[in-house]
CSV table of C-alpha atoms (C1' of nucleotides) in Angstrom, one decimal:
chain,number,residue,atom,x,y,z
A,560,MET,CA,67.3,36.2,-44.2
A,561,ALA,CA,65.5,32.9,-43.5
A,562,THR,CA,65.1,33.4,-39.6
A,563,THR,CA,63.5,36.9,-39.9
A,564,THR,CA,59.9,36.2,-40.2
A,565,VAL,CA,60.3,32.8,-37.9
A,566,THR,CA,62.1,35.2,-35.5
A,567,ARG,CA,59.1,37.3,-35.7
A,568,ARG,CA,56.8,34.2,-34.5
A,569,ARG,CA,59.2,34.2,-32.1
A,570,ALA,CA,59.3,37.8,-31.0
A,571,ARG,CA,55.3,37.8,-30.8
A,572,THR,CA,55.1,35.2,-28.0
A,573,ARG,CA,58.2,36.5,-26.7
A,574,GLN,CA,56.7,39.7,-25.8
A,575,ARG,CA,53.3,38.6,-24.9
A,576,LEU,CA,54.7,36.4,-22.2
A,577,LEU,CA,56.6,39.2,-20.8
A,578,ASP,CA,53.3,41.4,-20.7
A,579,ALA,CA,51.8,38.6,-18.9
A,580,ALA,CA,54.8,38.3,-16.8
A,581,LEU,CA,54.5,41.8,-15.3
A,582,HIS,CA,50.7,41.6,-14.8
A,583,THR,CA,51.0,38.5,-13.0
A,584,PHE,CA,54.2,40.0,-11.1
A,585,ALA,CA,52.4,42.9,-10.1
A,586,GLU,CA,49.5,41.1,-9.5
A,587,GLU,CA,50.7,38.2,-7.5
A,588,GLY,CA,54.4,39.0,-6.7
A,589,PHE,CA,57.4,37.5,-8.0
A,590,GLY,CA,57.8,34.7,-5.7
A,591,ARG,CA,54.1,33.4,-5.8
A,592,THR,CA,54.1,33.5,-9.4
A,593,THR,CA,54.0,30.5,-11.5
A,594,VAL,CA,55.2,29.5,-14.9
A,595,GLU,CA,51.7,28.4,-15.5
A,596,GLN,CA,49.9,31.9,-14.5
A,597,VAL,CA,52.4,33.4,-17.0
A,598,CYS,CA,51.4,31.2,-19.5
A,599,GLU,CA,47.8,31.4,-19.2
A,600,ARG,CA,47.6,34.9,-18.7
A,601,ALA,CA,49.7,35.2,-22.5
A,602,GLY,CA,47.4,32.3,-23.9
A,603,PHE,CA,50.4,30.0,-24.4
A,604,THR,CA,51.2,26.7,-22.8
A,605,ARG,CA,54.3,25.7,-20.7
A,606,GLY,CA,56.3,24.5,-24.1
A,607,ALA,CA,56.0,27.9,-25.2
A,608,PHE,CA,57.6,29.4,-22.2
A,609,TYR,CA,60.6,26.9,-21.6
A,610,SER,CA,61.0,27.4,-25.5
A,611,ASN,CA,61.5,30.9,-25.1
A,612,PHE,CA,63.0,31.4,-21.7
A,613,SER,CA,64.9,28.6,-19.6
A,614,SER,CA,63.4,29.5,-16.4
A,615,LEU,CA,61.1,32.4,-14.8
A,616,ASP,CA,64.2,34.3,-13.2
A,617,GLU,CA,65.8,34.3,-16.6
A,618,LEU,CA,62.7,36.0,-17.5
A,619,PHE,CA,62.5,38.2,-14.6
A,620,LEU,CA,65.8,39.8,-15.8
A,621,ALA,CA,64.5,39.8,-19.1
A,622,LEU,CA,61.8,41.8,-18.2
A,623,TRP,CA,63.3,44.2,-15.9
A,624,GLU,CA,66.0,44.9,-18.3
A,625,GLU,CA,63.4,45.8,-21.3
A,626,ARG,CA,61.5,47.8,-19.0
A,627,SER,CA,63.9,50.0,-17.5
A,628,ALA,CA,65.7,50.4,-20.4
A,629,ARG,CA,62.8,51.6,-22.0
A,630,MET,CA,62.2,54.1,-18.8
A,631,LEU,CA,65.7,54.9,-19.4
A,632,ASP,CA,64.9,56.3,-23.3
A,633,GLU,CA,61.9,57.8,-21.8
A,634,VAL,CA,63.6,59.9,-19.3
A,635,ARG,CA,66.4,61.1,-21.9
A,636,ALA,CA,63.1,62.0,-24.5
A,637,ALA,CA,61.5,63.9,-21.8
A,638,LEU,CA,64.7,65.6,-20.9
A,639,ALA,CA,65.7,66.8,-23.9
A,640,ASP,CA,63.2,69.7,-24.1
A,641,LEU,CA,63.1,71.6,-20.9
A,642,ASP,CA,62.2,74.5,-20.7
A,643,PRO,CA,65.4,76.8,-19.4
A,644,ASP,CA,63.9,79.3,-17.6
A,645,ASP,CA,61.5,77.4,-15.6
A,646,PRO,CA,63.1,75.6,-13.0
A,647,GLU,CA,60.0,74.0,-11.1
A,648,ALA,CA,58.6,72.9,-14.5
A,649,ALA,CA,61.9,71.6,-15.8
A,650,VAL,CA,61.9,69.5,-12.2
A,651,ARG,CA,58.4,68.6,-12.9
A,652,ALA,CA,58.7,67.8,-16.2
A,653,ALA,CA,61.8,65.1,-14.9
A,654,VAL,CA,59.7,63.8,-12.1
A,655,ALA,CA,56.8,63.1,-14.6
A,656,ALA,CA,59.5,61.4,-17.1
A,657,ALA,CA,60.4,59.3,-14.2
A,658,PRO,CA,56.6,58.4,-13.3
A,659,VAL,CA,55.8,56.4,-9.9
A,660,ASP,CA,53.6,53.5,-11.7
A,661,ASP,CA,52.1,51.5,-8.9
A,662,ALA,CA,53.0,48.0,-11.2
A,663,TRP,CA,56.4,48.7,-11.8
A,664,TYR,CA,57.3,49.7,-8.5
A,665,ARG,CA,56.2,46.5,-7.1
A,666,ILE,CA,58.1,45.0,-9.3
A,667,THR,CA,61.7,46.9,-8.9
A,668,ALA,CA,61.0,46.3,-5.0
A,669,GLU,CA,61.3,42.8,-5.6
A,670,PHE,CA,64.0,42.6,-8.0
A,671,THR,CA,66.4,44.8,-5.7
A,672,ALA,CA,65.4,42.2,-2.8
A,673,HIS,CA,66.4,39.6,-5.5
A,674,ALA,CA,69.0,41.5,-6.4
A,675,LEU,CA,70.5,41.6,-3.0
A,676,ARG,CA,70.9,37.6,-3.2
A,677,ASN,CA,72.5,37.2,-5.9
A,678,PRO,CA,75.9,39.4,-6.6
A,679,GLY,CA,75.5,39.1,-10.6
A,680,LEU,CA,72.1,40.7,-10.4
A,681,ARG,CA,73.2,43.3,-8.1
A,682,ARG,CA,75.9,44.7,-10.2
A,683,VAL,CA,73.6,44.8,-13.3
A,684,MET,CA,71.1,46.8,-11.1
A,685,ALA,CA,73.6,49.1,-9.9
A,686,ALA,CA,74.9,49.3,-13.3
A,687,ARG,CA,71.1,50.4,-14.6
A,688,GLU,CA,70.7,52.6,-11.8
A,689,ALA,CA,74.3,54.2,-12.6
A,690,ALA,CA,73.1,55.0,-16.3
A,691,ILE,CA,69.7,56.6,-15.7
A,692,ARG,CA,72.0,58.8,-12.8
A,693,ASP,CA,74.3,59.6,-15.7
A,694,ALA,CA,71.3,60.3,-18.3
A,695,VAL,CA,69.9,62.3,-16.1
A,696,LEU,CA,72.7,64.6,-14.4
A,697,PRO,CA,74.4,66.2,-17.5
A,698,VAL,CA,71.0,68.1,-18.5
A,699,LEU,CA,69.8,68.7,-14.9
A,700,VAL,CA,73.8,70.3,-14.6
A,701,ALA,CA,73.1,72.2,-17.8
A,702,ALA,CA,69.6,73.3,-17.0
A,703,LEU,CA,70.7,74.4,-13.2
A,704,GLU,CA,73.8,76.3,-15.2
A,705,ARG,CA,71.5,78.5,-17.6
A,706,LEU,CA,70.1,79.5,-14.4
A,707,GLY,CA,73.4,80.6,-13.4
A,708,ARG,CA,74.2,78.2,-11.1
A,709,ARG,CA,77.3,75.1,-10.7
A,710,VAL,CA,77.3,72.0,-9.4
A,711,PRO,CA,80.0,71.5,-7.2
A,712,ASP,CA,79.6,67.8,-6.5
A,713,GLU,CA,77.5,66.1,-9.3
A,714,ARG,CA,77.8,62.6,-8.1
A,715,ALA,CA,76.6,64.1,-4.9
A,716,LEU,CA,73.4,65.5,-6.6
A,717,GLY,CA,73.0,62.4,-8.6
A,718,ASP,CA,72.5,60.0,-5.6
A,719,ALA,CA,70.9,62.4,-4.0
A,720,LEU,CA,68.2,62.4,-6.7
A,721,VAL,CA,67.8,59.1,-6.9
A,722,ALA,CA,67.5,58.2,-3.8
A,723,VAL,CA,64.5,61.3,-3.0
A,724,HIS,CA,63.3,59.7,-6.4
A,725,ASP,CA,63.2,56.1,-4.6
A,726,GLY,CA,62.4,57.3,-1.3
A,727,THR,CA,59.4,59.5,-1.7
A,728,ALA,CA,58.2,56.8,-4.4
A,729,VAL,CA,57.3,54.6,-1.6
A,730,GLN,CA,55.2,57.7,0.5
A,731,VAL,CA,53.0,58.6,-2.5
A,732,LEU,CA,52.3,55.1,-3.4
A,733,THR,CA,51.1,54.6,0.2
A,734,GLN,CA,49.0,57.6,0.5
A,735,PRO,CA,48.0,57.4,-3.2
A,736,ASP,CA,45.3,60.2,-2.5
A,737,ASP,CA,47.5,62.4,-0.1
A,738,ASP,CA,48.4,65.4,-2.8
A,739,ALA,CA,50.3,66.8,0.4
A,740,VAL,CA,52.7,64.0,0.0
A,741,ARG,CA,53.1,64.9,-3.8
A,742,ALA,CA,53.8,68.4,-2.9
A,743,ARG,CA,56.2,67.4,-0.1
A,744,ARG,CA,58.1,65.5,-2.8
A,745,GLN,CA,58.2,68.1,-5.3
A,746,ALA,CA,59.3,70.6,-2.8
A,747,LEU,CA,62.3,67.9,-1.6
A,748,PHE,CA,63.1,67.6,-5.4
A,749,MET,CA,63.7,71.6,-5.6
A,750,ASN,CA,65.6,71.7,-1.8
A,751,VAL,CA,67.9,69.5,-3.3
A,752,LEU,CA,68.9,70.5,-6.4
A,753,ASP,CA,69.0,74.1,-4.6
A,754,VAL,CA,71.2,72.6,-1.9
A,755,TYR,CA,73.5,71.2,-4.2
A,756,SER,CA,73.9,73.9,-6.6
A,757,THR,CA,75.7,77.2,-5.7
A,758,PRO,CA,75.3,80.2,-7.4
A,759,GLU,CA,77.9,81.8,-9.9
A,760,ASP,CA,80.1,83.8,-7.8
A,761,SER,CA,81.4,80.2,-6.2
A,762,ALA,CA,83.7,78.8,-9.1
B,518,MET,CA,47.5,31.1,36.1
B,519,ALA,CA,47.4,27.6,34.5
B,520,THR,CA,48.3,29.2,31.2
B,521,THR,CA,51.5,30.5,32.1
B,522,THR,CA,54.0,27.8,31.5
B,523,VAL,CA,52.1,26.1,29.0
B,524,THR,CA,52.3,29.8,27.0
B,525,ARG,CA,55.6,29.7,27.7
B,526,ARG,CA,56.4,27.0,25.9
B,527,ARG,CA,54.2,28.0,22.9
B,528,ALA,CA,55.8,31.5,23.1
B,529,ARG,CA,59.1,29.7,22.9
B,530,THR,CA,58.1,27.9,19.4
B,531,ARG,CA,56.1,30.8,18.5
B,532,GLN,CA,59.5,32.9,18.7
B,533,ARG,CA,61.7,30.1,17.3
B,534,LEU,CA,59.3,30.1,14.3
B,535,LEU,CA,59.7,33.6,13.6
B,536,ASP,CA,63.4,34.0,14.0
B,537,ALA,CA,63.7,30.9,11.5
B,538,ALA,CA,61.0,32.5,9.1
B,539,LEU,CA,63.5,35.7,9.5
B,540,HIS,CA,66.6,34.1,8.0
B,541,THR,CA,64.3,32.1,5.2
B,542,PHE,CA,62.9,35.2,4.2
B,543,ALA,CA,65.7,37.2,3.8
B,544,GLU,CA,67.6,33.9,2.0
B,545,GLU,CA,64.6,32.8,0.0
B,546,GLY,CA,62.8,35.7,-0.6
B,547,PHE,CA,59.3,36.0,1.2
B,548,GLY,CA,57.5,34.5,-1.9
B,549,ARG,CA,59.5,31.6,-2.7
B,550,THR,CA,59.5,30.3,1.1
B,551,THR,CA,57.3,27.1,2.2
B,552,VAL,CA,56.2,26.8,5.5
B,553,GLU,CA,58.3,23.5,5.2
B,554,GLN,CA,61.9,25.3,4.6
B,555,VAL,CA,60.6,27.5,7.8
B,556,CYS,CA,59.9,24.4,10.1
B,557,GLU,CA,62.8,22.7,9.5
B,558,ARG,CA,65.2,25.5,10.3
B,559,ALA,CA,63.3,25.9,12.9
B,560,GLY,CA,63.5,22.3,14.1
B,561,PHE,CA,60.2,21.8,14.2
B,562,THR,CA,57.5,19.9,12.1
B,563,ARG,CA,54.6,21.5,10.1
B,564,GLY,CA,51.9,20.8,12.5
B,565,ALA,CA,53.6,22.9,15.0
B,566,PHE,CA,53.4,25.3,12.5
B,567,TYR,CA,49.8,25.4,12.2
B,568,SER,CA,49.7,25.0,15.2
B,569,ASN,CA,50.8,28.2,16.0
B,570,PHE,CA,50.1,30.6,12.5
B,571,SER,CA,47.4,29.9,10.4
B,572,SER,CA,49.4,30.4,6.8
B,573,LEU,CA,52.5,31.9,6.0
B,574,ASP,CA,50.8,35.3,5.4
B,575,GLU,CA,49.9,35.7,8.6
B,576,LEU,CA,53.7,34.9,10.5
B,577,PHE,CA,55.0,37.3,7.8
B,578,LEU,CA,52.9,40.2,8.9
B,579,ALA,CA,53.6,39.2,13.0
B,580,LEU,CA,57.0,38.9,11.9
B,581,TRP,CA,56.9,42.6,10.5
B,582,GLU,CA,55.1,43.9,13.2
B,583,GLU,CA,57.7,42.6,16.0
B,584,ARG,CA,60.5,43.8,14.1
B,585,SER,CA,59.5,46.9,13.4
B,586,ALA,CA,58.1,47.7,16.5
B,587,ARG,CA,61.6,46.9,18.2
B,588,MET,CA,63.1,48.7,15.9
B,589,LEU,CA,61.1,51.5,16.8
B,590,ASP,CA,62.0,51.2,20.8
B,591,GLU,CA,65.4,51.1,19.6
B,592,VAL,CA,65.4,54.8,17.7
B,593,ARG,CA,63.5,55.7,20.8
B,594,ALA,CA,66.4,54.9,23.2
B,595,ALA,CA,69.0,55.6,21.1
B,596,LEU,CA,67.7,59.3,20.5
B,597,ALA,CA,66.9,59.2,24.2
B,598,ASP,CA,70.2,60.5,24.7
B,599,LEU,CA,71.5,62.7,22.2
B,600,ASP,CA,74.4,65.1,22.7
B,601,PRO,CA,73.1,68.6,22.4
B,602,ASP,CA,75.6,70.1,21.3
B,603,ASP,CA,77.2,68.1,18.1
B,604,PRO,CA,74.8,68.1,15.8
B,605,GLU,CA,76.7,65.5,13.5
B,606,ALA,CA,77.3,63.1,16.2
B,607,ALA,CA,73.0,63.3,16.8
B,608,VAL,CA,72.6,62.5,13.5
B,609,ARG,CA,75.1,59.8,13.6
B,610,ALA,CA,73.2,58.1,16.6
B,611,ALA,CA,69.8,58.1,14.3
B,612,VAL,CA,71.3,56.9,11.2
B,613,ALA,CA,72.8,54.2,13.3
B,614,ALA,CA,69.6,53.4,15.2
B,615,ALA,CA,67.7,52.9,12.3
B,616,PRO,CA,70.6,50.4,11.1
B,617,VAL,CA,70.7,49.6,7.2
B,618,ASP,CA,70.3,46.2,7.9
B,619,ASP,CA,71.0,43.8,5.1
B,620,ALA,CA,68.7,41.0,5.4
B,621,TRP,CA,65.8,43.2,7.3
B,622,TYR,CA,66.0,45.5,4.3
B,623,ARG,CA,65.3,43.0,1.8
B,624,ILE,CA,62.1,41.8,3.7
B,625,THR,CA,60.8,45.2,4.4
B,626,ALA,CA,61.3,45.7,0.4
B,627,GLU,CA,59.2,42.4,0.2
B,628,PHE,CA,56.5,43.8,2.4
B,629,THR,CA,55.9,47.1,0.8
B,630,ALA,CA,55.6,45.5,-2.7
B,631,HIS,CA,53.4,42.9,-0.4
B,632,ALA,CA,51.2,45.5,1.1
B,633,LEU,CA,51.1,47.8,-1.8
B,634,ARG,CA,48.4,44.8,-2.9
B,635,ASN,CA,46.4,44.6,0.0
B,636,PRO,CA,45.0,47.4,1.3
B,637,GLY,CA,44.9,46.7,4.9
B,638,LEU,CA,48.4,45.9,5.1
B,639,ARG,CA,49.2,49.2,3.4
B,640,ARG,CA,47.2,50.9,5.9
B,641,VAL,CA,49.4,48.5,8.7
B,642,MET,CA,52.6,49.8,7.2
B,643,ALA,CA,51.7,53.4,6.9
B,644,ALA,CA,50.7,53.6,10.2
B,645,ARG,CA,54.0,52.1,11.5
B,646,GLU,CA,55.8,54.1,9.3
B,647,ALA,CA,54.0,57.4,10.7
B,648,ALA,CA,54.3,56.4,14.1
B,649,ILE,CA,58.1,56.1,13.5
B,650,ARG,CA,58.7,59.4,11.9
B,651,ASP,CA,56.6,60.7,15.1
B,652,ALA,CA,59.0,59.4,17.6
B,653,VAL,CA,62.1,60.3,15.9
B,654,LEU,CA,60.6,63.5,14.6
B,655,PRO,CA,60.0,65.8,18.5
B,656,VAL,CA,63.4,64.3,19.7
B,657,LEU,CA,65.7,66.0,16.4
B,658,VAL,CA,63.1,68.9,16.4
B,659,ALA,CA,64.5,69.6,19.9
B,660,ALA,CA,67.9,69.2,19.0
B,661,LEU,CA,67.8,71.8,16.5
B,662,GLU,CA,66.2,73.9,18.8
B,663,ARG,CA,68.9,73.6,21.3
B,664,LEU,CA,71.1,74.9,18.5
B,665,GLY,CA,69.1,77.6,17.8
B,666,ARG,CA,67.0,76.3,14.8
B,667,ARG,CA,63.2,76.5,14.1
B,668,VAL,CA,61.4,73.8,12.1
B,669,PRO,CA,58.7,75.3,10.3
B,670,ASP,CA,57.4,72.5,8.9
B,671,GLU,CA,57.6,69.5,10.9
B,672,ARG,CA,55.8,66.5,8.7
B,673,ALA,CA,58.2,68.2,5.8
B,674,LEU,CA,61.6,67.3,7.9
B,675,GLY,CA,60.0,64.0,8.6
B,676,ASP,CA,58.7,62.9,5.4
B,677,ALA,CA,61.8,63.6,4.2
B,678,LEU,CA,64.2,62.3,6.5
B,679,VAL,CA,62.6,59.0,5.9
B,680,ALA,CA,62.6,59.2,2.1
B,681,VAL,CA,66.0,59.9,2.4
B,682,HIS,CA,66.6,57.1,4.9
B,683,ASP,CA,65.2,54.6,2.6
B,684,GLY,CA,66.3,55.8,-0.9
B,685,THR,CA,69.8,56.2,0.4
B,686,ALA,CA,69.8,52.3,1.9
B,687,VAL,CA,69.4,51.2,-1.5
B,688,GLN,CA,72.5,52.8,-2.5
B,689,VAL,CA,74.4,52.0,0.7
B,690,LEU,CA,73.4,48.3,0.3
B,691,THR,CA,73.7,47.7,-3.5
B,692,GLN,CA,77.5,49.4,-3.1
B,693,PRO,CA,77.8,48.0,0.2
B,694,ASP,CA,82.0,48.4,-0.1
B,695,ASP,CA,82.0,51.9,-1.0
B,696,ASP,CA,82.4,54.1,1.5
B,697,ALA,CA,81.8,57.4,-0.5
B,698,VAL,CA,78.3,56.5,-0.7
B,699,ARG,CA,78.0,56.3,3.2
B,700,ALA,CA,79.6,59.6,3.2
B,701,ARG,CA,76.9,61.0,0.6
B,702,ARG,CA,74.1,59.9,2.5
B,703,GLN,CA,75.2,61.2,5.6
B,704,ALA,CA,75.8,64.6,4.2
B,705,LEU,CA,72.4,64.1,2.8
B,706,PHE,CA,70.8,64.0,6.2
B,707,MET,CA,72.5,66.6,7.3
B,708,ASN,CA,71.1,69.0,4.4
B,709,VAL,CA,67.9,68.2,5.0
B,710,LEU,CA,67.9,68.8,8.9
B,711,ASP,CA,69.7,72.3,7.4
B,712,VAL,CA,67.5,73.0,4.3
B,713,TYR,CA,64.4,71.8,7.0
B,714,SER,CA,65.2,74.1,10.0
B,715,THR,CA,65.7,77.7,10.1
B,716,PRO,CA,67.8,80.4,12.1
B,717,GLU,CA,66.2,81.9,15.5
B,718,ASP,CA,65.1,85.1,13.9
B,719,SER,CA,62.8,83.4,11.4
B,720,ALA,CA,59.9,82.6,14.4
C,84,DC,C1',52.0,12.1,41.8
C,85,DC,C1',47.5,12.1,38.5
C,86,DG,C1',44.5,13.6,35.6
C,87,DG,C1',43.7,16.9,32.4
C,88,DT,C1',44.7,19.8,28.9
C,89,DT,C1',47.5,21.7,25.5
C,90,DC,C1',50.5,21.3,22.2
C,91,DG,C1',53.6,19.8,19.1
C,92,DA,C1',54.8,15.0,16.2
C,93,DT,C1',53.0,11.7,13.0
C,94,DA,C1',50.5,9.9,8.8
C,95,DC,C1',47.9,10.9,4.7
C,96,DA,C1',45.5,12.2,1.1
C,97,DC,C1',45.6,15.4,-2.7
C,98,DG,C1',46.8,19.0,-6.1
C,99,DA,C1',49.8,22.0,-7.9
C,100,DA,C1',53.6,23.1,-10.5
C,101,DC,C1',57.5,21.2,-12.8
C,102,DG,C1',60.1,20.0,-16.4
C,103,DT,C1',60.9,16.8,-20.6
C,104,DA,C1',60.4,13.8,-24.5
C,105,DT,C1',57.5,13.9,-28.4
C,106,DT,C1',54.0,15.4,-31.5
C,107,DC,C1',52.1,18.4,-35.1
C,108,DG,C1',51.1,22.4,-37.4
C,109,DA,C1',52.9,26.6,-39.6
C,110,DT,C1',56.1,28.9,-42.0
C,111,DA,C1',60.5,30.2,-45.1
C,112,DC,C1',62.5,28.6,-48.7
C,113,DG,C1',64.2,26.7,-53.2
D,980,DC,C1',54.5,23.5,-54.6
D,981,DG,C1',56.9,20.2,-52.3
D,982,DT,C1',59.7,20.0,-48.4
D,983,DA,C1',63.0,20.5,-44.3
D,984,DT,C1',63.0,23.6,-40.1
D,985,DC,C1',61.3,25.9,-36.9
D,986,DG,C1',58.5,26.6,-32.6
D,987,DA,C1',54.3,25.9,-30.0
D,988,DA,C1',51.1,22.4,-28.2
D,989,DT,C1',50.4,17.8,-26.0
D,990,DA,C1',51.6,14.2,-23.0
D,991,DC,C1',54.4,12.3,-19.1
D,992,DG,C1',56.0,10.8,-15.0
D,993,DT,C1',57.4,13.2,-10.7
D,994,DT,C1',58.6,15.8,-7.3
D,995,DC,C1',57.0,18.9,-3.8
D,996,DG,C1',54.0,21.4,-0.5
D,997,DT,C1',49.9,21.6,1.6
D,998,DG,C1',46.4,21.1,5.5
D,999,DT,C1',44.3,18.2,8.3
D,1000,DA,C1',43.1,14.6,11.3
D,1001,DT,C1',44.8,11.8,14.8
D,1002,DC,C1',48.2,10.2,18.0
D,1003,DG,C1',51.0,10.9,22.1
D,1004,DA,C1',53.8,13.1,25.5
D,1005,DA,C1',55.0,16.9,28.1
D,1006,DC,C1',53.4,20.1,31.3
D,1007,DC,C1',49.4,22.5,34.9
D,1008,DG,C1',47.1,22.2,38.7
D,1009,DG,C1',45.5,20.1,42.3
DNA sequence: CCGGTTCGATACACGAACGTATTCGATACG
DNA sequence: CGTATCGAATACGTTCGTGTATCGAACCGG
């Protein structure tokens, strides 16, 4: 195909721009980031930028989609091989799969704020969140069943876990050196799993 | 005092600028907001701005401090008169006191991201969060005790509640029309209160 | 009222970033 | 090996926002 190799070049600079943008967004904030900054970091000129994206907004969305999709994959992979006999370990693995990454958190925080201003983006974000939830949920439900626990309201459990994940992420990031915070986070996950599932007999 | 009335004028324009900034930040995002936009909305010139604040960053911090302090007061006031016999109502009141306000959420989200880049700001934010938590906590603990429940680990309960509040806020805002989301939020609060307290006898 | 002070308005000079139109080089393909 | 095409570099004019230095009016105390 004629376009194959040409597209390679394109894809490479595109990727570089995305990487540069990731770091610039994290350091400067999305709103404070300029096209020039991204280009300089990536080692390109603005011409290259505008040949790949029509605006910073477009790049921002592309970046977010790429990264969140990748994270979703990682979560799926990590959950694929859980130890069915050790619920603590399972939770630990699941939590580790959706790590609290400083730079990425800042970006999603701003993306969230951004999306709340734009109905289109808001739907995109909601869909992605739902996808993550729906990927994680069946695995956890299965794990719980192997432990002899049923989940009466999967949706409620899913929302609760997502909320706990997001909510505690801030705490962990604002107190990065406090292990107790991390421990409480872990405990809260366990508690939620416990509360939103019931022992066998209630079927 | 000579400065009294003069200060009044000053305070008035200052307040107007803060109000204008609140709305502009909410609509445009903090990073995308310019001094000019704020001034235009407030009905002043940039001269007035620079006579009151040295930068947008400074205004941003001032705004956040003012608003979060006010919110803290409101929470305190709302919690002051709780119905000791109706835990659901108590929670509802508490939740209502820390309302999920769209505009305000966007701003705090960006402030959080901003603060994560700035150690000084991060400490300010952590302190404010702790203050809110410490204001709410004793009231809830007392309410629970009146219901015959003890709270073994107050800190854990506090962190959990804050996390749930923050985490579910996003869900409520991204799905504003879905009452089920709000109901699950409420339920999650109840569950957390339940899990983090034990009946009398365990004293 | 009146002088002094404070505070916001005005005007200016500057720099940063934008987006486009065009050029030039690399790369795929016959 | 030559050529057509694609994509990044360059160059340009323009807009927008900034911060400061100065001016003038509102407001204070006496």
